[in-house]
XYZ file of C-alpha atoms in Angstrom:
574
model
C -208.215 41.392 0.936
C -208.646 37.266 0.361
C -209.651 38.148 -3.025
C -206.035 40.246 -4.091
C -204.184 37.225 -2.208
C -202.230 35.351 -4.953
C -203.797 31.913 -5.327
C -201.808 28.910 -4.213
C -201.556 27.360 -7.077
C -200.302 30.450 -9.181
C -198.136 30.188 -6.005
C -196.402 27.108 -6.948
C -196.199 27.992 -10.761
C -194.576 30.549 -10.213
C -191.864 28.832 -7.829
C -191.979 25.879 -10.047
C -191.175 28.241 -13.021
C -188.257 30.054 -10.652
C -186.855 26.720 -9.859
C -186.855 25.548 -13.320
C -185.179 29.113 -14.176
C -183.294 28.578 -11.631
C -182.219 25.138 -12.633
C -181.310 26.650 -16.212
C -179.050 29.301 -15.196
C -177.207 26.473 -12.852
C -177.017 24.109 -15.811
C -175.980 26.888 -18.014
C -173.450 27.672 -15.761
C -172.029 24.331 -15.381
C -172.307 24.106 -18.356
C -170.092 26.798 -18.756
C -167.636 25.676 -16.316
C -167.113 22.338 -17.579
C -166.639 23.907 -20.721
C -164.138 26.160 -19.847
C -161.947 23.154 -17.516
C -161.804 21.039 -20.188
C -160.240 23.098 -22.816
C -157.708 23.888 -19.787
C -157.406 19.743 -19.183
C -157.335 19.927 -23.396
C -154.644 22.430 -23.532
C -152.433 21.582 -20.711
C -152.238 17.938 -22.100
C -151.060 19.245 -25.294
C -148.651 21.524 -23.859
C -146.962 18.574 -22.361
C -147.706 16.566 -25.323
C -145.479 19.065 -27.287
C -142.945 18.610 -24.391
C -142.481 15.418 -24.236
C -142.357 14.674 -27.948
C -140.045 17.478 -28.279
C -137.668 15.489 -25.618
C -138.434 12.381 -26.952
C -137.619 13.425 -30.694
C -134.919 14.984 -29.314
C -133.110 11.763 -27.546
C -133.878 9.604 -30.857
C -131.684 12.108 -32.699
C -128.869 12.335 -30.575
C -129.017 8.512 -30.514
C -129.024 8.174 -34.220
C -126.040 10.942 -34.336
C -122.664 10.035 -33.943
C -120.915 12.240 -31.303
C -119.012 15.526 -32.342
C -115.536 14.081 -32.936
C -114.295 17.133 -34.817
C -112.131 17.609 -32.013
C -110.619 13.895 -32.550
C -109.010 11.443 -34.304
C -110.462 9.489 -37.207
C -111.343 6.375 -36.522
C -108.871 3.443 -36.205
C -111.120 0.573 -36.689
C -109.924 0.315 -40.417
C -106.010 1.151 -39.249
C -105.322 -2.778 -39.200
C -101.746 -4.338 -39.287
C -101.081 -7.744 -40.693
C -100.000 -10.723 -38.971
C -96.121 -11.194 -37.674
C -95.107 -14.773 -37.929
C -92.511 -16.797 -37.295
C -90.497 -18.982 -39.475
C -93.183 -22.029 -39.200
C -96.413 -20.048 -39.255
C -96.285 -19.799 -35.309
C -97.944 -16.168 -34.391
C -95.659 -13.401 -33.130
C -97.817 -10.292 -33.342
C -101.588 -10.070 -33.814
C -103.948 -7.244 -33.509
C -107.181 -7.379 -31.396
C -109.874 -4.996 -31.028
C -110.033 -3.310 -27.499
C -112.695 -0.192 -26.233
C -111.232 3.230 -25.586
C -113.104 6.199 -23.255
C -113.746 9.927 -24.478
C -116.277 12.037 -23.244
C -117.905 14.811 -24.813
C -117.246 18.277 -22.189
C -120.295 19.919 -23.469
C -122.612 17.541 -22.514
C -120.558 17.008 -18.579
C -123.581 18.082 -16.241
C -121.228 17.726 -13.458
C -117.059 17.084 -14.053
C -116.356 16.312 -9.990
C -119.150 13.992 -10.087
C -118.045 12.364 -13.018
C -115.094 12.177 -12.083
C -115.441 10.725 -8.832
C -117.765 7.934 -10.445
C -114.583 7.175 -12.858
C -112.257 6.912 -10.169
C -113.950 3.652 -8.721
C -113.094 1.760 -12.137
C -109.886 3.903 -12.908
C -107.981 5.125 -9.890
C -105.382 5.530 -11.909
C -106.885 8.669 -13.588
C -105.153 12.185 -13.518
C -108.184 13.971 -11.591
C -106.470 17.461 -12.234
C -105.885 16.796 -15.852
C -109.478 14.935 -16.052
C -110.972 17.485 -14.200
C -109.375 20.400 -17.152
C -110.370 18.089 -19.621
C -114.090 17.840 -18.816
C -114.606 21.331 -18.031
C -112.356 22.471 -21.897
C -115.985 22.458 -23.160
C -114.499 20.711 -26.022
C -116.311 18.233 -28.732
C -114.187 15.420 -27.950
C -111.652 14.536 -25.248
C -109.481 11.016 -25.034
C -109.867 10.312 -21.005
C -108.326 6.220 -21.119
C -106.709 4.871 -24.124
C -107.323 0.514 -24.625
C -109.631 -0.555 -21.598
C -110.088 -3.966 -20.444
C -113.667 -5.085 -21.120
C -114.716 -5.238 -17.511
C -113.542 -1.993 -17.180
C -115.817 -1.086 -19.802
C -118.118 -2.890 -18.318
C -117.974 -1.136 -14.930
C -117.690 2.409 -16.680
C -120.936 1.682 -18.877
C -122.792 0.672 -15.197
C -121.662 4.250 -14.122
C -124.453 5.690 -16.265
C -122.116 9.002 -16.443
C -123.931 11.095 -19.331
C -121.271 12.373 -21.768
C -119.014 8.996 -21.558
C -118.483 7.270 -24.640
C -116.331 4.344 -25.876
C -114.646 3.743 -29.257
C -113.539 0.519 -30.911
C -109.712 0.455 -31.734
C -106.996 -1.863 -32.707
C -103.876 -2.833 -30.416
C -101.286 -4.517 -30.959
C -100.620 -8.583 -28.656
C -97.447 -10.647 -28.645
C -98.577 -14.039 -27.912
C -94.586 -14.536 -27.095
C -93.836 -11.256 -24.926
C -90.339 -10.673 -23.794
C -89.066 -13.709 -25.934
C -88.650 -11.747 -29.203
C -89.371 -8.293 -27.792
C -86.142 -7.209 -29.695
C -86.713 -8.474 -33.245
C -90.253 -7.931 -33.150
C -90.501 -4.477 -32.007
C -93.251 -2.297 -30.718
C -96.808 -0.266 -31.589
C -97.893 2.888 -29.880
C -100.827 3.658 -28.874
C -102.152 4.575 -32.269
C -101.112 0.961 -33.349
C -98.320 2.704 -35.350
C -94.898 0.505 -35.589
C -91.842 2.591 -33.532
C -89.624 -0.373 -33.129
C -87.975 -3.515 -34.162
C -90.208 -5.322 -37.354
C -93.098 -3.524 -36.360
C -91.619 -0.273 -37.675
C -89.652 -1.656 -40.402
C -93.642 -2.735 -41.785
C -94.820 -0.010 -41.619
C -91.886 1.946 -43.618
C -92.957 -0.373 -46.087
C -96.307 1.286 -47.331
C -98.148 0.246 -44.423
C -98.426 3.893 -42.851
C -100.009 4.750 -45.789
C -102.095 2.636 -46.219
C -103.642 2.910 -42.650
C -103.458 7.077 -43.632
C -105.348 6.273 -46.281
C -107.864 4.028 -44.829
C -106.754 1.152 -46.951
C -105.245 -0.756 -44.472
C -108.214 -3.394 -44.579
C -107.309 -6.861 -42.063
C -108.580 -9.260 -43.789
C -106.717 -7.779 -47.354
C -102.884 -8.117 -45.487
C -101.399 -10.723 -45.704
C -98.973 -11.985 -42.519
C -95.327 -11.040 -42.567
C -93.475 -13.841 -42.227
C -90.065 -14.090 -40.093
C -86.766 -16.422 -40.500
C -87.110 -16.398 -36.788
C -87.908 -19.539 -35.850
C -90.034 -19.153 -32.217
C -88.437 -22.524 -31.005
C -84.646 -21.349 -31.224
C -85.757 -18.043 -29.817
C -87.209 -19.318 -26.800
C -84.651 -21.427 -25.924
C -81.351 -18.547 -27.193
C -83.634 -15.703 -24.627
C -83.721 -18.880 -21.718
C -80.366 -19.400 -22.113
C -78.917 -15.842 -22.144
C -81.912 -14.684 -18.998
C -80.205 -17.571 -17.239
C -76.630 -16.350 -18.242
C -77.204 -13.276 -17.231
C -78.666 -14.261 -13.434
C -75.741 -16.647 -12.904
C -72.880 -14.819 -14.003
C -74.591 -11.309 -12.530
C -74.115 -9.859 -15.382
C -74.734 -6.269 -16.792
C -76.097 -7.758 -20.264
C -76.629 -10.869 -22.280
C -76.947 -11.670 -25.655
C -76.772 -14.177 -28.080
C -78.008 -14.777 -32.331
C -77.952 -17.406 -34.478
C -77.407 -17.141 -37.771
C -78.036 -19.663 -41.236
C -74.184 -19.293 -42.298
C -75.697 -20.535 -46.500
C -78.913 -17.851 -46.301
C -78.008 -14.896 -43.891
C -81.383 -15.761 -41.949
C -81.195 -14.647 -38.134
C -83.340 -17.967 -36.660
C -82.828 -16.230 -33.339
C -81.583 -13.081 -31.387
C -82.026 -11.602 -28.149
C -80.814 -9.901 -25.842
C -81.481 -9.054 -22.327
C -82.382 -7.259 -20.044
C -85.985 -7.228 -22.223
C -89.436 -5.966 -21.991
C -92.915 -7.216 -22.382
C -94.134 -6.050 -25.285
C -97.704 -6.157 -23.630
C -96.853 -3.794 -20.661
C -93.614 -2.004 -21.906
C -93.657 0.550 -19.041
C -89.575 -0.057 -19.042
C -88.641 -0.674 -22.356
C -87.249 3.259 -22.578
C -85.051 2.205 -19.716
C -81.533 2.828 -20.195
C -80.458 -1.085 -19.970
C -83.305 -2.328 -22.568
C -81.290 -2.055 -25.483
C -80.570 -4.451 -27.934
C -77.344 -5.331 -27.433
C -76.726 -7.607 -30.647
C -77.798 -4.886 -33.206
C -77.768 -1.571 -31.658
C -74.480 -2.057 -28.952
C -71.304 -0.903 -29.940
C -68.057 -2.749 -28.566
C -64.637 -3.955 -28.748
C -65.030 -7.940 -29.558
C -61.684 -8.729 -27.789
C -59.941 -12.328 -29.131
C -63.395 -13.039 -31.397
C -61.500 -10.485 -34.174
C -58.370 -12.374 -34.154
C -60.611 -15.010 -36.462
C -60.747 -11.776 -38.942
C -56.804 -11.229 -38.274
C -55.895 -15.024 -38.937
C -57.847 -15.037 -42.025
C -56.558 -11.666 -42.900
C -53.354 -13.075 -43.190
C -54.041 -16.182 -44.883
C -56.252 -14.223 -47.964
C -53.161 -12.146 -48.249
C -51.343 -14.552 -49.610
C -48.205 -13.732 -47.232
C -48.698 -16.386 -44.923
C -49.917 -20.025 -44.664
C -50.137 -22.332 -41.974
C -47.002 -22.885 -41.453
C -46.274 -19.578 -41.384
C -44.246 -18.279 -38.004
C -44.404 -15.500 -35.481
C -42.320 -13.789 -33.015
C -44.083 -13.707 -29.713
C -40.921 -14.357 -27.548
C -41.458 -10.780 -26.470
C -43.776 -7.672 -25.757
C -44.011 -5.539 -28.810
C -43.104 -1.833 -27.954
C -44.916 0.874 -30.141
C -43.900 4.286 -28.442
C -44.778 4.575 -24.948
C -47.259 1.429 -25.408
C -46.038 -2.624 -24.757
C -48.825 -5.299 -26.330
C -48.309 -8.343 -23.778
C -49.819 -11.768 -23.979
C -52.013 -13.068 -20.986
C -51.045 -16.387 -20.949
C -47.728 -15.980 -23.354
C -45.726 -18.582 -24.713
C -42.863 -16.520 -24.896
C -41.662 -18.632 -27.985
C -41.882 -18.534 -31.827
C -45.857 -19.250 -32.759
C -47.011 -21.043 -35.707
C -50.110 -19.323 -37.082
C -52.151 -21.780 -35.623
C -51.194 -21.463 -32.618
C -50.991 -17.693 -32.659
C -55.296 -18.938 -33.003
C -54.954 -21.604 -30.797
C -53.262 -19.628 -28.004
C -54.732 -16.125 -28.364
C -51.494 -14.249 -28.784
C -51.745 -10.795 -28.984
C -47.990 -10.518 -29.957
C -49.038 -12.994 -32.655
C -51.810 -11.486 -33.844
C -49.856 -7.926 -33.720
C -46.954 -9.606 -36.350
C -50.168 -11.192 -38.977
C -51.243 -7.330 -39.128
C -48.034 -6.160 -39.476
C -47.279 -8.620 -42.182
C -50.252 -7.323 -43.946
C -49.550 -3.842 -43.331
C -51.882 -1.015 -42.321
C -54.071 -0.370 -45.297
C -54.477 -3.910 -46.462
C -55.610 -4.621 -42.814
C -58.386 -1.932 -42.635
C -59.355 -2.869 -46.356
C -60.129 -6.013 -45.361
C -62.434 -5.642 -42.027
C -64.343 -3.091 -44.891
C -64.701 -6.309 -47.015
C -66.256 -8.361 -44.377
C -68.986 -5.822 -43.045
C -67.017 -5.152 -39.487
C -66.861 -1.618 -39.763
C -69.835 -0.015 -41.984
C -73.303 0.457 -41.008
C -75.290 -3.128 -41.150
C -77.645 -3.571 -44.246
C -80.327 -4.915 -42.958
C -84.244 -4.867 -42.240
C -84.457 -4.006 -38.534
C -84.249 -0.621 -37.739
C -82.003 -0.133 -34.487
C -78.562 -0.810 -36.020
C -75.637 1.341 -35.073
C -73.127 2.128 -36.731
C -69.115 1.409 -36.065
C -66.429 3.819 -34.985
C -62.523 3.066 -36.238
C -59.386 5.809 -35.983
C -59.904 8.307 -38.720
C -56.365 7.575 -39.035
C -55.360 4.267 -38.987
C -51.171 4.131 -37.158
C -48.921 1.163 -36.695
C -50.223 1.043 -32.951
C -54.305 0.838 -34.479
C -53.118 -1.609 -36.247
C -51.892 -3.653 -33.889
C -54.253 -3.311 -31.008
C -56.805 -3.795 -33.558
C -55.692 -7.085 -34.700
C -56.430 -8.738 -31.184
C -59.607 -6.815 -30.853
C -59.281 -2.876 -29.258
C -59.396 0.424 -30.742
C -62.368 -0.489 -32.963
C -66.127 -0.764 -32.071
C -69.082 -2.190 -33.452
C -72.402 -4.793 -32.954
C -71.987 -8.745 -31.785
C -74.401 -9.159 -34.881
C -72.099 -7.377 -37.807
C -69.437 -9.695 -35.878
C -71.146 -12.977 -36.369
C -72.077 -12.204 -40.145
C -68.353 -11.261 -40.374
C -67.366 -14.632 -39.074
C -70.003 -16.591 -41.117
C -68.473 -15.041 -44.181
C -64.528 -16.906 -42.545
C -66.824 -20.419 -43.072
C -68.509 -19.970 -46.530
C -66.078 -17.298 -47.876
C -69.307 -15.246 -49.055
C -70.425 -12.240 -46.848
C -74.439 -12.058 -46.720
C -75.716 -9.372 -45.344
C -78.611 -10.603 -42.218
C -82.009 -10.999 -42.991
C -85.410 -11.301 -40.530
C -87.359 -12.470 -43.290
C -87.334 -15.636 -45.152
C -84.874 -15.974 -47.528
C -83.687 -19.278 -50.191
C -80.151 -20.599 -50.341
C -80.436 -18.952 -54.480
C -81.865 -15.450 -53.180
C -79.236 -14.959 -50.258
C -76.196 -16.181 -53.544
C -78.059 -13.429 -55.626
C -76.872 -10.328 -53.286
C -73.902 -12.190 -51.785
C -70.552 -11.184 -52.538
C -67.133 -13.187 -52.212
C -64.980 -12.067 -49.742
C -62.014 -14.749 -49.111
C -61.132 -17.455 -50.476
C -62.464 -21.134 -50.502
C -58.417 -22.015 -49.718
C -59.298 -19.536 -46.561
C -61.902 -20.953 -45.516
C -60.529 -23.846 -45.371
C -58.517 -22.826 -43.009
C -60.611 -20.670 -40.392
C -62.386 -23.982 -40.287
C -59.448 -26.120 -39.240
C -58.897 -23.069 -36.613
C -61.752 -22.894 -35.737
C -62.233 -27.109 -34.818
C -58.838 -26.786 -33.694
C -59.741 -24.683 -30.588
C -63.003 -26.285 -29.540
C -60.945 -29.674 -29.357
C -57.364 -28.339 -28.034
C -58.193 -24.692 -26.563
C -60.907 -22.150 -25.061
C -63.706 -22.992 -27.199
C -64.232 -26.778 -25.907
C -66.766 -25.319 -23.183
C -68.893 -24.748 -26.355
C -68.723 -28.141 -27.453
C -71.825 -30.354 -28.036
C -71.911 -33.920 -28.237
C -72.762 -35.074 -32.317
C -72.707 -31.998 -33.258
C -69.069 -31.020 -34.016
C -68.912 -27.773 -33.179
C -65.823 -24.731 -33.899
C -64.533 -21.044 -32.574
C -63.451 -18.596 -30.704
C -63.533 -16.593 -27.485
C -63.165 -12.957 -27.041
C -62.681 -11.116 -23.334
C -62.290 -7.932 -24.014
C -61.509 -5.227 -20.854
C -65.126 -3.201 -20.879
C -64.919 0.695 -21.887
C -66.654 2.694 -19.212
C -66.321 6.627 -19.626
C -63.672 6.099 -23.114
C -61.421 3.998 -20.137
C -60.592 0.618 -20.102
C -61.539 -0.897 -16.565
C -59.518 -3.967 -14.846
C -62.469 -5.217 -13.202
C -64.663 -5.691 -15.828
C -64.778 -7.352 -19.146
C -67.107 -7.495 -22.228
C -66.889 -11.333 -23.153
C -68.202 -12.779 -26.225
C -67.830 -15.681 -28.099
C -68.505 -17.430 -31.806
C -69.068 -20.980 -33.024
C -70.217 -22.640 -35.863
C -71.428 -26.132 -36.666
C -71.251 -28.770 -38.066
C -67.135 -27.845 -38.281
C -67.166 -30.255 -41.752
C -69.420 -28.250 -43.706
C -71.076 -25.144 -41.129
C -74.774 -24.289 -41.431
C -75.478 -22.150 -38.342
C -73.358 -19.735 -36.382
C -73.680 -19.185 -32.736
C -72.628 -15.673 -31.297
C -72.848 -15.295 -28.164
C -72.117 -12.282 -25.252
C -71.628 -11.517 -22.042
C -71.724 -8.037 -20.440
C -69.756 -7.372 -17.461
C -70.312 -10.776 -16.116
C -68.981 -12.134 -12.693
C -67.026 -15.351 -12.080
C -70.300 -18.313 -11.427
C -68.246 -20.330 -8.943
C -64.339 -18.818 -6.446
C -61.792 -19.742 -7.250
C -63.035 -19.089 -11.693
C -62.213 -16.656 -13.406
C -64.665 -14.145 -16.151
C -62.930 -15.264 -19.052
C -65.499 -15.123 -21.810
C -64.637 -19.577 -21.771
C -66.725 -19.624 -18.239
C -69.700 -17.601 -19.472
C -70.516 -16.729 -23.321
C -68.531 -20.206 -23.930
C -71.037 -21.909 -22.027
C -74.167 -19.883 -23.195
C -73.293 -20.743 -26.580
C -72.546 -24.735 -25.646
C -75.959 -25.168 -24.307
C -77.716 -23.175 -27.227
C -76.263 -25.069 -29.280
C -77.124 -28.348 -27.357
C -80.894 -27.180 -27.022
C -81.418 -26.066 -30.246
C -79.440 -28.096 -33.152
C -81.683 -30.864 -33.684
C -84.730 -27.787 -34.615
C -82.004 -26.349 -36.718
C -82.518 -29.993 -39.106
C -78.857 -31.045 -37.710
C -78.729 -34.029 -37.007
C -75.975 -35.360 -34.829
C -72.855 -37.245 -35.738
C -70.850 -39.315 -33.006
C -68.556 -40.954 -35.598
C -66.297 -38.050 -33.801
C -65.786 -37.552 -30.389
C -65.863 -33.480 -31.005
C -66.224 -32.720 -34.710
C -64.606 -33.248 -38.359
C -61.447 -34.986 -38.491
C -58.474 -31.745 -38.680
C -57.019 -31.096 -42.043
C -53.625 -31.869 -41.856
C -51.490 -28.845 -43.109
C -47.941 -29.749 -44.515
């Protein structure tokens, strides 16, 4: 039996072999298992690498691409506007860069969350409207135009996907309200919509913008005739007058008689063009060029000039103002009648309605109408400013119309046109006003002779006389030899004359020995400054004119002359 038993050595060899075979199997299994794991790891890594590579590639692509703006307007980065400067180069309007916020609704993940975050920076945002925009699925929508730098930075910090900014140009007006009606406004797309801004567009700028050729460096500044220093004085004085006289409105223009240049023009109430939220309010009207009014006794300047220029009257002519003129059921009275025969200078000095009607009667209806049209008083004024109203007159002039028009009732015109007409009486030539710089030579090339030198001499005399002895005394400025005429008219309200409110005007020229400048002021529905005072033009429009002359004459280059108490020596007429 012992012989049948395997030997221990053999058993040990077999165990060893078995163990070795098992190890080989285990090692093989281990090798097989390890290979498969590595393959899975490699494959998994490859999948993730592919995914992240795709995401990274897409992000790079999107970063290099412009957003889908097919639904949005073309870039306004090149839609520049030229600077507007005053006659001395002071900037009145210029372009500045600003950021505007847009959204790509297709890339907005959560519209509610986006709006909630935006409202923390833009609390005024319209929730419903913005929600509709963000859910529209469009490629491009504007959310807010012309942000401040802080707003842009705060919105960027929100980190909302699908929002972006575009650089645009917007207009900035350093002088604010001071020259708002003259310079005008642009809309959200930097296009001129009023004032000289609109005029510039009409001269071809809008075509350049549309073609993308409005490059800032190629646009020369537009130089206006306005003197910003004088403009500031005018605006300051009429604003003070508006408050002092509790008026509905006030305005003034300073005109260069020799060139027709508007040196300054303002109307209040006005607006800030940098924040024109109230620019469309009913009381925001450029009363000087876009308002139509009956001018009252200021019109007597034209009536007396007409009588003199017709050759039918002289300074020695006399007119019966001893009793009212009756035409049908109407009667023409004097406000402070002298109840006697008046000379032509006395008709002007005492502002006689009856005497002015007699002057018109002397010339005749057709001659009267022709004279006012000759001075451009009843035609639409030709100038650069778009806001110009068309005067009104009766379709058929009857005798009563001529009588009332003689003292400023029955026709309506703009204060600027009345000023231009009065300027023509100071030099003999009608020169249409301009808001651009113009030389005397250029002005005379377009000037039109309207009255004789003899008439000019007579009107200068009457203006000077009225400043020394009449209603223009409140406008006198020591050293500057001022002359002028007042106008107090009952204000027309709903087609009827008011017994309680006036529309007051004042025209002043200086220096009267050779008038260089003319100031025309208005006070719309003023009230007496103090108890016991009246609301006639001498007490408001006249005072405003005098203040403007005193403060601005030196800026206009007029040297004071104190050799005469008020002005030029009165011409003696025989």
